[in-house]
C-alpha cells in the first residue's frame, strides 16, 4: 500500500519545492524592478520639461546644442532602464517556465499511473481536512496560470512603453502597482498549503495499517 | 603616481646634457612613463568628477525641491491674501537657511570640479609637450616607434584634448546651472537644469571608451 501514493506524493513535494523557489524568485524580481520604475518615471518628467522649454531659454542661450545632446543622453538612460526592466521580465519568464515544468511533471506522472491507481477513488474523495487530488490539480493549474498571466501582463506593459507617450512612462510605477495588486500570491500560498495537506494525509493513509 | 616624480626629474637632467653623450632611449622611456601616468591620472580625475557629479546632483535636487515647495507655499499664501481684504500686504520672502546651505554646498562641489578640469587641461598640455619632444627627437634621426602597442604619441594628445574639451564645456554648463538654479522660477527650467547636471550632455558617451582605450594601450588594463 505504501508505494501506491509514494510517487505522486514525492512529485507533489518536488512541485512544492520548485514553486516555493519560483515564488521567491518572482518576489525578488518584482522588488528589484522598483528603483528602475521610479527612475524611468522621473526621467519621463525630465524629458517633458525639456520638450516644453522654449528654445534658447535665457540662461541656456549659450548652449545651443544642449537640447539635442541632453535628449540623446536621456534616451540612452531610458534605454538602459528599459533594459534593466527587461531583465526583470526575463526573470519572471523563467519563473513561469519553472512553474510550468514542475506542474507538467506532476501531471505526466499521474497520467502514467492513473489507470493503474487502485486507490483512485479514495484520492478523489475530499475529506474535512484533506483536499482531494482534483482540488490539488486545480490548484496546480491555478498557480501555473497565475505566473503565466503575471508574466504576460508585465511583458505587455513594458512592450507598450515608449518615450513618445510620456504620460504612460510617468504613470509606470502606478500601472505596475495596479498589476501587482491583482497578483497577490494568495493563490500560490493556498495551493502550497493544499498540496502539503494532501501529501501529509495520503502519507498517513498509506502508512496506517488499517487502510 | 607621485613615486614617479623623482625618476622623472632625473631623466630631465639627462635630457639637458649635451646630445652626443646622452643616451636617447631613457628620455623616451621617461616619456612613455609620463604618458602612462597621465592615463592613470585621467582615470582618477574622471572617477573623482563622477563622484562629485553625484554629490552635486543630490544637492541640486534638494535645492529644486525646496524651491518648488516654496513656490507652492507662496501660491497658497497669495490665494489666501486675495481672499482676505483686510490683509492686502504681500508676504515678504523669508530667509531659508537650508536653501542657503545647499547653495554653498553646490558651489563647493563646483569649485572641486573646476580644480579637476584645470588638472585635466594640465594633463593635456603635458601630453602636448611630450609630443613636441618626440617630434624633436624624431628630427634628430630617432625612429618613431609607438611607446606602447599601436598608438602614435600624437594620438594620446588628441584623446586628451578631446576629453579635456568635453569637460571644459560641461563645466561651463554647470557654472550656468549653479548661478541660476536657486533663482529661476520656471519649473521646467529647473527640471532641465537637474537633468543636465545628472546626464552631463557635453561629456559624450565616447569619453569612457576613449579612457578605457588609453588604459588598455598603456597597460593599466589587460586584454
Tab-separated table of C-alpha atoms in Angstrom:
chain	number	residue	atom	x	y	z
A	1	UNK	CA	0.000	0.000	0.000
A	2	UNK	CA	2.841	2.349	0.917
A	3	UNK	CA	4.196	2.583	-2.575
A	4	UNK	CA	0.848	3.429	-4.160
A	5	UNK	CA	0.862	7.100	-3.264
A	6	UNK	CA	4.592	7.451	-2.710
A	7	UNK	CA	5.451	8.527	-6.262
A	8	UNK	CA	2.723	11.198	-6.698
A	9	UNK	CA	3.422	12.455	-3.179
A	10	UNK	CA	7.105	12.746	-3.993
A	11	UNK	CA	6.231	14.514	-7.249
A	12	UNK	CA	3.968	16.931	-5.386
A	13	UNK	CA	6.659	17.560	-2.817
A	14	UNK	CA	9.099	18.333	-5.612
A	15	UNK	CA	6.469	20.606	-7.166
A	16	UNK	CA	6.012	22.459	-3.875
A	17	UNK	CA	9.764	22.961	-3.526
A	18	UNK	CA	10.068	24.228	-7.102
A	19	UNK	CA	7.112	26.589	-6.686
A	20	UNK	CA	8.404	27.940	-3.362
A	21	UNK	CA	11.723	28.694	-5.083
A	22	UNK	CA	9.943	30.256	-8.065
A	23	UNK	CA	7.708	32.374	-5.821
A	24	UNK	CA	10.794	33.708	-4.055
A	25	UNK	CA	12.427	34.476	-7.415
A	26	UNK	CA	9.276	36.269	-8.607
A	27	UNK	CA	9.127	38.351	-5.433
A	28	UNK	CA	12.803	39.267	-5.829
A	29	UNK	CA	12.329	40.211	-9.495
A	30	UNK	CA	9.342	42.421	-8.701
A	31	UNK	CA	11.143	44.121	-5.800
A	32	UNK	CA	14.284	44.659	-7.880
A	33	UNK	CA	12.250	46.442	-10.550
A	34	UNK	CA	11.077	49.207	-8.196
A	35	UNK	CA	14.111	51.562	-8.458
A	36	UNK	CA	14.176	51.393	-12.273
A	37	UNK	CA	10.432	52.134	-12.406
A	38	UNK	CA	10.880	55.234	-10.261
A	39	UNK	CA	13.888	56.405	-12.270
A	40	UNK	CA	12.073	55.914	-15.552
A	41	UNK	CA	9.081	57.936	-14.342
A	42	UNK	CA	11.390	60.729	-13.137
A	43	UNK	CA	13.202	60.632	-16.457
A	44	UNK	CA	9.923	61.000	-18.340
A	45	UNK	CA	9.191	64.141	-16.310
A	46	UNK	CA	12.618	65.490	-17.299
A	47	UNK	CA	12.009	64.724	-20.981
A	48	UNK	CA	8.668	66.515	-20.746
A	49	UNK	CA	10.319	69.576	-19.167
A	50	UNK	CA	12.956	69.630	-21.914
A	51	UNK	CA	10.275	69.486	-24.600
A	52	UNK	CA	8.274	72.274	-23.014
A	53	UNK	CA	11.232	74.579	-22.504
A	54	UNK	CA	11.239	77.363	-25.104
A	55	UNK	CA	14.177	77.249	-27.497
A	56	UNK	CA	17.137	79.303	-26.324
A	57	UNK	CA	15.673	79.867	-22.836
A	58	UNK	CA	17.671	82.756	-21.364
A	59	UNK	CA	20.484	81.334	-19.233
A	60	UNK	CA	20.951	78.352	-21.551
A	61	UNK	CA	21.244	80.506	-24.673
A	62	UNK	CA	24.990	79.947	-24.665
A	63	UNK	CA	24.419	76.228	-25.182
A	64	UNK	CA	22.528	75.965	-28.465
A	65	UNK	CA	23.150	72.233	-28.847
A	66	UNK	CA	22.156	71.421	-25.275
A	67	UNK	CA	18.661	70.276	-26.224
A	68	UNK	CA	19.840	67.722	-28.765
A	69	UNK	CA	22.655	66.498	-26.543
A	70	UNK	CA	20.515	66.187	-23.432
A	71	UNK	CA	17.809	64.357	-25.356
A	72	UNK	CA	20.432	61.905	-26.585
A	73	UNK	CA	21.551	61.266	-23.016
A	74	UNK	CA	18.002	60.982	-21.723
A	75	UNK	CA	17.129	58.496	-24.440
A	76	UNK	CA	20.231	56.484	-23.621
A	77	UNK	CA	19.313	56.463	-19.935
A	78	UNK	CA	15.754	55.391	-20.756
A	79	UNK	CA	17.047	52.551	-22.901
A	80	UNK	CA	19.343	51.396	-20.105
A	81	UNK	CA	16.465	51.447	-17.604
A	82	UNK	CA	14.184	49.581	-20.000
A	83	UNK	CA	16.925	47.031	-20.451
A	84	UNK	CA	17.082	46.577	-16.676
A	85	UNK	CA	13.325	46.094	-16.578
A	86	UNK	CA	13.660	43.653	-19.475
A	87	UNK	CA	15.967	41.583	-17.280
A	88	UNK	CA	13.316	41.509	-14.549
A	89	UNK	CA	10.757	40.447	-17.176
A	90	UNK	CA	13.053	37.597	-18.212
A	91	UNK	CA	13.311	36.531	-14.570
A	92	UNK	CA	9.517	36.378	-14.440
A	93	UNK	CA	9.545	34.342	-17.628
A	94	UNK	CA	11.981	31.900	-16.029
A	95	UNK	CA	9.580	31.658	-13.066
A	96	UNK	CA	6.691	30.952	-15.422
A	97	UNK	CA	8.707	28.248	-17.182
A	98	UNK	CA	9.894	26.648	-13.931
A	99	UNK	CA	6.347	26.525	-12.526
A	100	UNK	CA	5.020	25.180	-15.831
A	101	UNK	CA	7.649	22.449	-15.919
A	102	UNK	CA	7.001	21.458	-12.285
A	103	UNK	CA	3.246	21.204	-12.947
A	104	UNK	CA	3.740	19.170	-16.114
A	105	UNK	CA	5.979	16.714	-14.269
A	106	UNK	CA	3.199	16.004	-11.744
A	107	UNK	CA	0.522	15.660	-14.410
A	108	UNK	CA	2.697	13.381	-16.526
A	109	UNK	CA	3.312	11.096	-13.584
A	110	UNK	CA	-0.387	10.936	-12.704
A	111	UNK	CA	-1.328	10.271	-16.304
A	112	UNK	CA	1.095	7.395	-16.472
A	113	UNK	CA	-0.071	5.887	-13.202
A	114	UNK	CA	-3.712	6.948	-13.348
A	115	UNK	CA	-5.463	3.876	-14.742
A	116	UNK	CA	-3.436	1.531	-12.548
A	117	UNK	CA	-4.031	3.541	-9.379
A	118	UNK	CA	-6.045	1.233	-7.082
A	119	UNK	CA	-6.880	3.929	-4.573
A	120	UNK	CA	-8.041	6.423	-7.157
A	121	UNK	CA	-11.484	6.714	-5.602
A	122	UNK	CA	-10.032	7.459	-2.179
A	123	UNK	CA	-7.720	10.027	-3.654
A	124	UNK	CA	-10.566	11.795	-5.418
A	125	UNK	CA	-12.648	11.965	-2.258
A	126	UNK	CA	-12.462	15.225	-0.361
A	127	UNK	CA	-12.197	14.995	3.439
A	128	UNK	CA	-12.787	17.610	6.143
A	129	UNK	CA	-9.105	18.412	6.444
A	130	UNK	CA	-7.824	16.892	3.302
A	131	UNK	CA	-8.245	18.228	-0.220
A	132	UNK	CA	-8.959	15.780	-2.997
A	133	UNK	CA	-6.479	15.115	-5.759
A	134	UNK	CA	-8.774	17.058	-8.062
A	135	UNK	CA	-8.509	20.056	-5.704
A	136	UNK	CA	-4.754	19.786	-5.744
A	137	UNK	CA	-4.556	19.518	-9.514
A	138	UNK	CA	-6.836	22.507	-9.867
A	139	UNK	CA	-4.501	24.409	-7.549
A	140	UNK	CA	-1.513	23.400	-9.658
A	141	UNK	CA	-3.214	24.797	-12.720
A	142	UNK	CA	-4.173	27.982	-10.882
A	143	UNK	CA	-0.576	28.563	-9.890
A	144	UNK	CA	0.638	27.929	-13.399
A	145	UNK	CA	-1.957	30.334	-14.792
A	146	UNK	CA	-1.054	32.891	-12.135
A	147	UNK	CA	2.600	33.109	-13.173
A	148	UNK	CA	1.739	32.865	-16.870
A	149	UNK	CA	-0.620	35.841	-16.639
A	150	UNK	CA	1.666	37.851	-14.373
A	151	UNK	CA	4.472	37.482	-16.888
A	152	UNK	CA	2.195	38.359	-19.802
A	153	UNK	CA	0.810	41.481	-18.163
A	154	UNK	CA	4.270	42.749	-17.222
A	155	UNK	CA	5.521	41.939	-20.702
A	156	UNK	CA	2.668	43.834	-22.348
A	157	UNK	CA	3.081	46.803	-20.021
A	158	UNK	CA	6.781	47.091	-20.842
A	159	UNK	CA	6.221	46.477	-24.544
A	160	UNK	CA	3.845	49.416	-24.800
A	161	UNK	CA	6.280	51.813	-23.141
A	162	UNK	CA	7.831	54.462	-25.323
A	163	UNK	CA	9.198	57.943	-24.739
A	164	UNK	CA	6.701	59.077	-27.398
A	165	UNK	CA	3.938	58.759	-24.830
A	166	UNK	CA	5.424	60.319	-21.737
A	167	UNK	CA	2.236	60.085	-19.694
A	168	UNK	CA	2.436	56.277	-19.808
A	169	UNK	CA	6.050	56.296	-18.686
A	170	UNK	CA	5.333	58.784	-15.903
A	171	UNK	CA	2.467	56.584	-14.705
A	172	UNK	CA	4.580	53.419	-14.914
A	173	UNK	CA	5.062	52.867	-11.168
A	174	UNK	CA	1.276	53.127	-10.654
A	175	UNK	CA	0.470	50.826	-13.592
A	176	UNK	CA	2.976	48.306	-12.284
A	177	UNK	CA	1.495	48.531	-8.806
A	178	UNK	CA	-2.028	48.008	-10.190
A	179	UNK	CA	-0.905	44.798	-11.857
A	180	UNK	CA	0.739	43.562	-8.661
A	181	UNK	CA	-2.385	44.355	-6.648
A	182	UNK	CA	-4.255	41.890	-8.809
A	183	UNK	CA	-1.484	39.364	-8.297
A	184	UNK	CA	-1.207	38.928	-4.577
A	185	UNK	CA	0.268	35.472	-4.316
A	186	UNK	CA	-2.611	34.077	-2.219
A	187	UNK	CA	-3.310	31.502	-4.918
A	188	UNK	CA	0.234	30.249	-4.646
A	189	UNK	CA	0.229	30.095	-0.848
A	190	UNK	CA	-3.208	28.406	-0.776
A	191	UNK	CA	-2.093	25.796	-3.241
A	192	UNK	CA	1.151	25.145	-1.396
A	193	UNK	CA	-0.930	24.576	1.740
A	194	UNK	CA	-3.350	22.332	-0.135
A	195	UNK	CA	-0.505	20.274	-1.521
A	196	UNK	CA	1.141	19.869	1.850
A	197	UNK	CA	-2.171	18.775	3.449
A	198	UNK	CA	-2.769	16.328	0.638
A	199	UNK	CA	0.730	14.875	0.845
A	200	UNK	CA	0.566	14.605	4.658
A	201	UNK	CA	-2.869	12.970	4.633
A	202	UNK	CA	-2.120	10.484	1.968
A	203	UNK	CA	1.144	9.657	3.586
A	204	UNK	CA	-0.801	8.906	6.804
A	205	UNK	CA	-3.454	6.985	4.906
A	206	UNK	CA	-0.978	4.893	3.047
A	207	UNK	CA	1.077	4.306	6.189
A	208	UNK	CA	-1.769	3.423	8.554
A	209	UNK	CA	-2.130	-0.384	8.916
A	210	UNK	CA	-5.928	-0.426	8.556
A	211	UNK	CA	-6.145	1.462	5.325
B	1	UNK	CA	51.979	58.030	-9.134
B	2	UNK	CA	53.888	60.539	-7.015
B	3	UNK	CA	56.628	57.955	-6.679
B	4	UNK	CA	57.490	58.542	-10.328
B	5	UNK	CA	58.180	62.225	-9.902
B	6	UNK	CA	61.727	61.635	-8.682
B	7	UNK	CA	62.624	59.370	-11.598
B	8	UNK	CA	61.175	61.879	-13.983
B	9	UNK	CA	63.310	64.768	-12.769
B	10	UNK	CA	66.477	62.675	-13.071
B	11	UNK	CA	65.652	61.867	-16.659
B	12	UNK	CA	65.033	65.513	-17.448
B	13	UNK	CA	68.522	66.271	-16.230
B	14	UNK	CA	69.850	63.695	-18.674
B	15	UNK	CA	67.932	65.353	-21.457
B	16	UNK	CA	69.627	68.668	-20.742
B	17	UNK	CA	73.156	67.277	-21.018
B	18	UNK	CA	74.978	67.566	-24.387
B	19	UNK	CA	73.234	65.499	-27.105
B	20	UNK	CA	76.304	63.449	-28.042
B	21	UNK	CA	76.812	61.981	-24.588
B	22	UNK	CA	73.114	61.480	-23.855
B	23	UNK	CA	71.601	58.071	-24.401
B	24	UNK	CA	68.251	58.875	-26.031
B	25	UNK	CA	66.436	55.756	-25.036
B	26	UNK	CA	65.970	56.773	-21.355
B	27	UNK	CA	64.310	60.025	-22.414
B	28	UNK	CA	61.807	58.091	-24.493
B	29	UNK	CA	61.271	55.631	-21.675
B	30	UNK	CA	60.569	58.534	-19.362
B	31	UNK	CA	58.116	59.996	-21.884
B	32	UNK	CA	56.375	56.668	-22.045
B	33	UNK	CA	56.150	56.518	-18.294
B	34	UNK	CA	54.791	60.050	-18.158
B	35	UNK	CA	52.118	59.139	-20.677
B	36	UNK	CA	51.279	56.059	-18.662
B	37	UNK	CA	50.983	58.171	-15.513
B	38	UNK	CA	48.828	60.661	-17.374
B	39	UNK	CA	46.471	57.864	-18.391
B	40	UNK	CA	46.134	56.818	-14.759
B	41	UNK	CA	45.570	60.457	-13.792
B	42	UNK	CA	42.848	60.742	-16.412
B	43	UNK	CA	41.156	57.721	-14.897
B	44	UNK	CA	41.366	59.059	-11.353
B	45	UNK	CA	40.182	62.532	-12.315
B	46	UNK	CA	37.228	61.218	-14.292
B	47	UNK	CA	36.175	58.944	-11.432
B	48	UNK	CA	36.509	61.818	-8.968
B	49	UNK	CA	34.429	64.012	-11.287
B	50	UNK	CA	31.699	61.349	-11.360
B	51	UNK	CA	31.578	61.202	-7.567
B	52	UNK	CA	31.373	64.975	-7.362
B	53	UNK	CA	28.677	64.955	-10.016
B	54	UNK	CA	26.613	62.504	-7.958
B	55	UNK	CA	27.031	64.607	-4.812
B	56	UNK	CA	26.208	67.759	-6.739
B	57	UNK	CA	23.090	66.195	-8.157
B	58	UNK	CA	21.852	65.258	-4.689
B	59	UNK	CA	22.365	68.864	-3.566
B	60	UNK	CA	20.814	70.344	-6.719
B	61	UNK	CA	17.839	68.032	-6.288
B	62	UNK	CA	17.325	69.285	-2.732
B	63	UNK	CA	17.521	72.890	-3.942
B	64	UNK	CA	14.911	72.283	-6.644
B	65	UNK	CA	12.599	70.501	-4.218
B	66	UNK	CA	12.872	73.378	-1.762
B	67	UNK	CA	12.237	75.936	-4.494
B	68	UNK	CA	9.194	74.075	-5.751
B	69	UNK	CA	7.680	73.682	-2.289
B	70	UNK	CA	8.431	77.368	-1.618
B	71	UNK	CA	6.601	78.329	-4.797
B	72	UNK	CA	3.713	76.134	-3.731
B	73	UNK	CA	3.553	77.836	-0.330
B	74	UNK	CA	3.770	81.285	-1.933
B	75	UNK	CA	0.889	80.450	-4.247
B	76	UNK	CA	-1.203	79.287	-1.314
B	77	UNK	CA	-0.435	82.487	0.596
B	78	UNK	CA	-1.268	84.628	-2.416
B	79	UNK	CA	-4.636	82.952	-2.727
B	80	UNK	CA	-5.210	83.465	0.997
B	81	UNK	CA	-4.254	87.151	0.667
B	82	UNK	CA	-6.548	87.642	-2.303
B	83	UNK	CA	-9.417	86.257	-0.299
B	84	UNK	CA	-8.968	88.448	2.752
B	85	UNK	CA	-9.453	92.127	2.009
B	86	UNK	CA	-8.168	93.130	5.440
B	87	UNK	CA	-4.627	91.923	4.776
B	88	UNK	CA	-3.597	93.091	1.351
B	89	UNK	CA	0.163	93.048	2.086
B	90	UNK	CA	2.205	90.511	0.190
B	91	UNK	CA	4.203	88.224	2.472
B	92	UNK	CA	7.911	89.020	2.361
B	93	UNK	CA	10.057	86.095	1.267
B	94	UNK	CA	11.717	84.676	4.336
B	95	UNK	CA	15.338	83.630	4.613
B	96	UNK	CA	15.745	79.927	4.067
B	97	UNK	CA	18.844	78.725	5.840
B	98	UNK	CA	18.678	75.214	4.454
B	99	UNK	CA	18.495	76.528	0.896
B	100	UNK	CA	21.446	78.758	1.610
B	101	UNK	CA	23.452	75.806	2.946
B	102	UNK	CA	22.630	73.707	-0.092
B	103	UNK	CA	23.712	76.525	-2.402
B	104	UNK	CA	27.010	76.806	-0.528
B	105	UNK	CA	27.434	73.046	-0.829
B	106	UNK	CA	26.782	73.132	-4.563
B	107	UNK	CA	29.258	75.981	-5.001
B	108	UNK	CA	31.843	73.952	-3.116
B	109	UNK	CA	31.231	70.958	-5.391
B	110	UNK	CA	31.595	73.187	-8.429
B	111	UNK	CA	34.871	74.517	-7.021
B	112	UNK	CA	36.233	70.978	-6.782
B	113	UNK	CA	35.055	70.228	-10.305
B	114	UNK	CA	36.781	73.369	-11.571
B	115	UNK	CA	40.016	72.194	-9.990
B	116	UNK	CA	39.652	68.815	-11.662
B	117	UNK	CA	39.020	70.411	-15.018
B	118	UNK	CA	42.165	72.540	-14.618
B	119	UNK	CA	44.163	69.414	-13.850
B	120	UNK	CA	42.746	67.821	-16.997
B	121	UNK	CA	43.939	70.780	-19.040
B	122	UNK	CA	47.356	70.445	-17.469
B	123	UNK	CA	47.471	66.759	-18.406
B	124	UNK	CA	46.642	67.718	-21.973
B	125	UNK	CA	49.379	70.319	-22.162
B	126	UNK	CA	51.888	67.828	-20.701
B	127	UNK	CA	50.927	65.343	-23.389
B	128	UNK	CA	51.359	68.048	-25.998
B	129	UNK	CA	54.843	68.742	-24.647
B	130	UNK	CA	55.733	65.063	-24.871
B	131	UNK	CA	54.581	65.069	-28.484
B	132	UNK	CA	56.759	68.081	-29.223
B	133	UNK	CA	59.695	66.425	-27.531
B	134	UNK	CA	59.192	63.325	-29.597
B	135	UNK	CA	58.976	65.345	-32.804
B	136	UNK	CA	62.235	66.995	-31.826
B	137	UNK	CA	63.885	63.610	-31.302
B	138	UNK	CA	62.430	62.285	-34.496
B	139	UNK	CA	64.015	65.145	-36.378
B	140	UNK	CA	67.280	64.199	-34.743
B	141	UNK	CA	67.053	60.862	-36.533
B	142	UNK	CA	65.383	58.613	-33.975
B	143	UNK	CA	62.877	56.024	-35.062
B	144	UNK	CA	59.258	56.850	-34.259
B	145	UNK	CA	58.039	53.563	-32.885
B	146	UNK	CA	54.934	53.655	-30.666
B	147	UNK	CA	55.660	53.827	-26.946
B	148	UNK	CA	53.249	51.040	-26.086
B	149	UNK	CA	51.314	48.904	-28.547
B	150	UNK	CA	49.867	50.759	-31.508
B	151	UNK	CA	49.082	54.373	-30.620
B	152	UNK	CA	51.364	57.008	-32.130
B	153	UNK	CA	52.159	59.625	-29.462
B	154	UNK	CA	50.086	62.425	-31.032
B	155	UNK	CA	47.031	60.241	-30.600
B	156	UNK	CA	47.413	60.491	-26.814
B	157	UNK	CA	47.314	64.242	-27.200
B	158	UNK	CA	44.288	64.033	-29.493
B	159	UNK	CA	42.411	61.909	-26.949
B	160	UNK	CA	43.444	64.151	-24.047
B	161	UNK	CA	42.344	67.226	-25.924
B	162	UNK	CA	39.016	65.679	-26.860
B	163	UNK	CA	38.318	64.672	-23.243
B	164	UNK	CA	39.523	67.997	-21.927
B	165	UNK	CA	37.225	69.934	-24.265
B	166	UNK	CA	34.232	67.849	-23.183
B	167	UNK	CA	34.851	68.555	-19.508
B	168	UNK	CA	35.512	72.220	-20.187
B	169	UNK	CA	32.160	72.683	-21.894
B	170	UNK	CA	30.423	70.616	-19.234
B	171	UNK	CA	31.947	72.784	-16.517
B	172	UNK	CA	30.660	75.916	-18.276
B	173	UNK	CA	27.181	74.408	-18.292
B	174	UNK	CA	27.440	73.525	-14.626
B	175	UNK	CA	28.548	77.075	-13.799
B	176	UNK	CA	25.433	78.397	-15.527
B	177	UNK	CA	23.268	75.921	-13.638
B	178	UNK	CA	24.773	76.805	-10.263
B	179	UNK	CA	24.293	80.510	-10.924
B	180	UNK	CA	20.636	80.174	-11.782
B	181	UNK	CA	19.208	77.087	-10.100
B	182	UNK	CA	18.257	78.781	-6.838
B	183	UNK	CA	16.843	81.868	-8.556
B	184	UNK	CA	14.823	80.730	-11.546
B	185	UNK	CA	11.092	80.404	-11.114
B	186	UNK	CA	10.333	78.220	-14.134
B	187	UNK	CA	9.855	74.623	-13.035
B	188	UNK	CA	10.627	73.263	-16.494
B	189	UNK	CA	13.917	75.117	-16.495
B	190	UNK	CA	14.732	73.763	-13.027
B	191	UNK	CA	13.993	70.273	-14.249
B	192	UNK	CA	16.211	70.759	-17.311
B	193	UNK	CA	18.980	72.019	-15.024
B	194	UNK	CA	18.661	68.901	-12.893
B	195	UNK	CA	18.582	66.597	-15.879
B	196	UNK	CA	21.575	68.365	-17.426
B	197	UNK	CA	23.503	68.090	-14.200
B	198	UNK	CA	22.787	64.388	-13.954
B	199	UNK	CA	23.290	63.321	-17.556
B	200	UNK	CA	26.121	65.714	-18.430
B	201	UNK	CA	25.229	66.320	-22.089
B	202	UNK	CA	28.664	67.619	-23.055
B	203	UNK	CA	30.520	64.561	-21.773
B	204	UNK	CA	29.900	62.260	-24.676
B	205	UNK	CA	29.397	58.547	-24.251
B	206	UNK	CA	32.627	58.015	-26.155
B	207	UNK	CA	34.589	59.506	-23.230
B	208	UNK	CA	34.557	56.224	-21.309
B	209	UNK	CA	35.614	54.356	-24.420
B	210	UNK	CA	38.494	56.781	-25.005
B	211	UNK	CA	39.609	56.425	-21.394
B	212	UNK	CA	39.417	52.640	-21.431
B	213	UNK	CA	41.283	52.514	-24.750
B	214	UNK	CA	44.004	54.722	-23.269
B	215	UNK	CA	44.250	52.499	-20.174
B	216	UNK	CA	44.435	49.421	-22.360
B	217	UNK	CA	47.102	50.926	-24.603
B	218	UNK	CA	49.256	51.992	-21.661
B	219	UNK	CA	48.937	48.619	-19.945
B	220	UNK	CA	46.794	49.712	-16.986
B	221	UNK	CA	44.123	47.352	-18.260
B	222	UNK	CA	44.796	43.863	-19.504
B	223	UNK	CA	43.197	42.489	-22.665
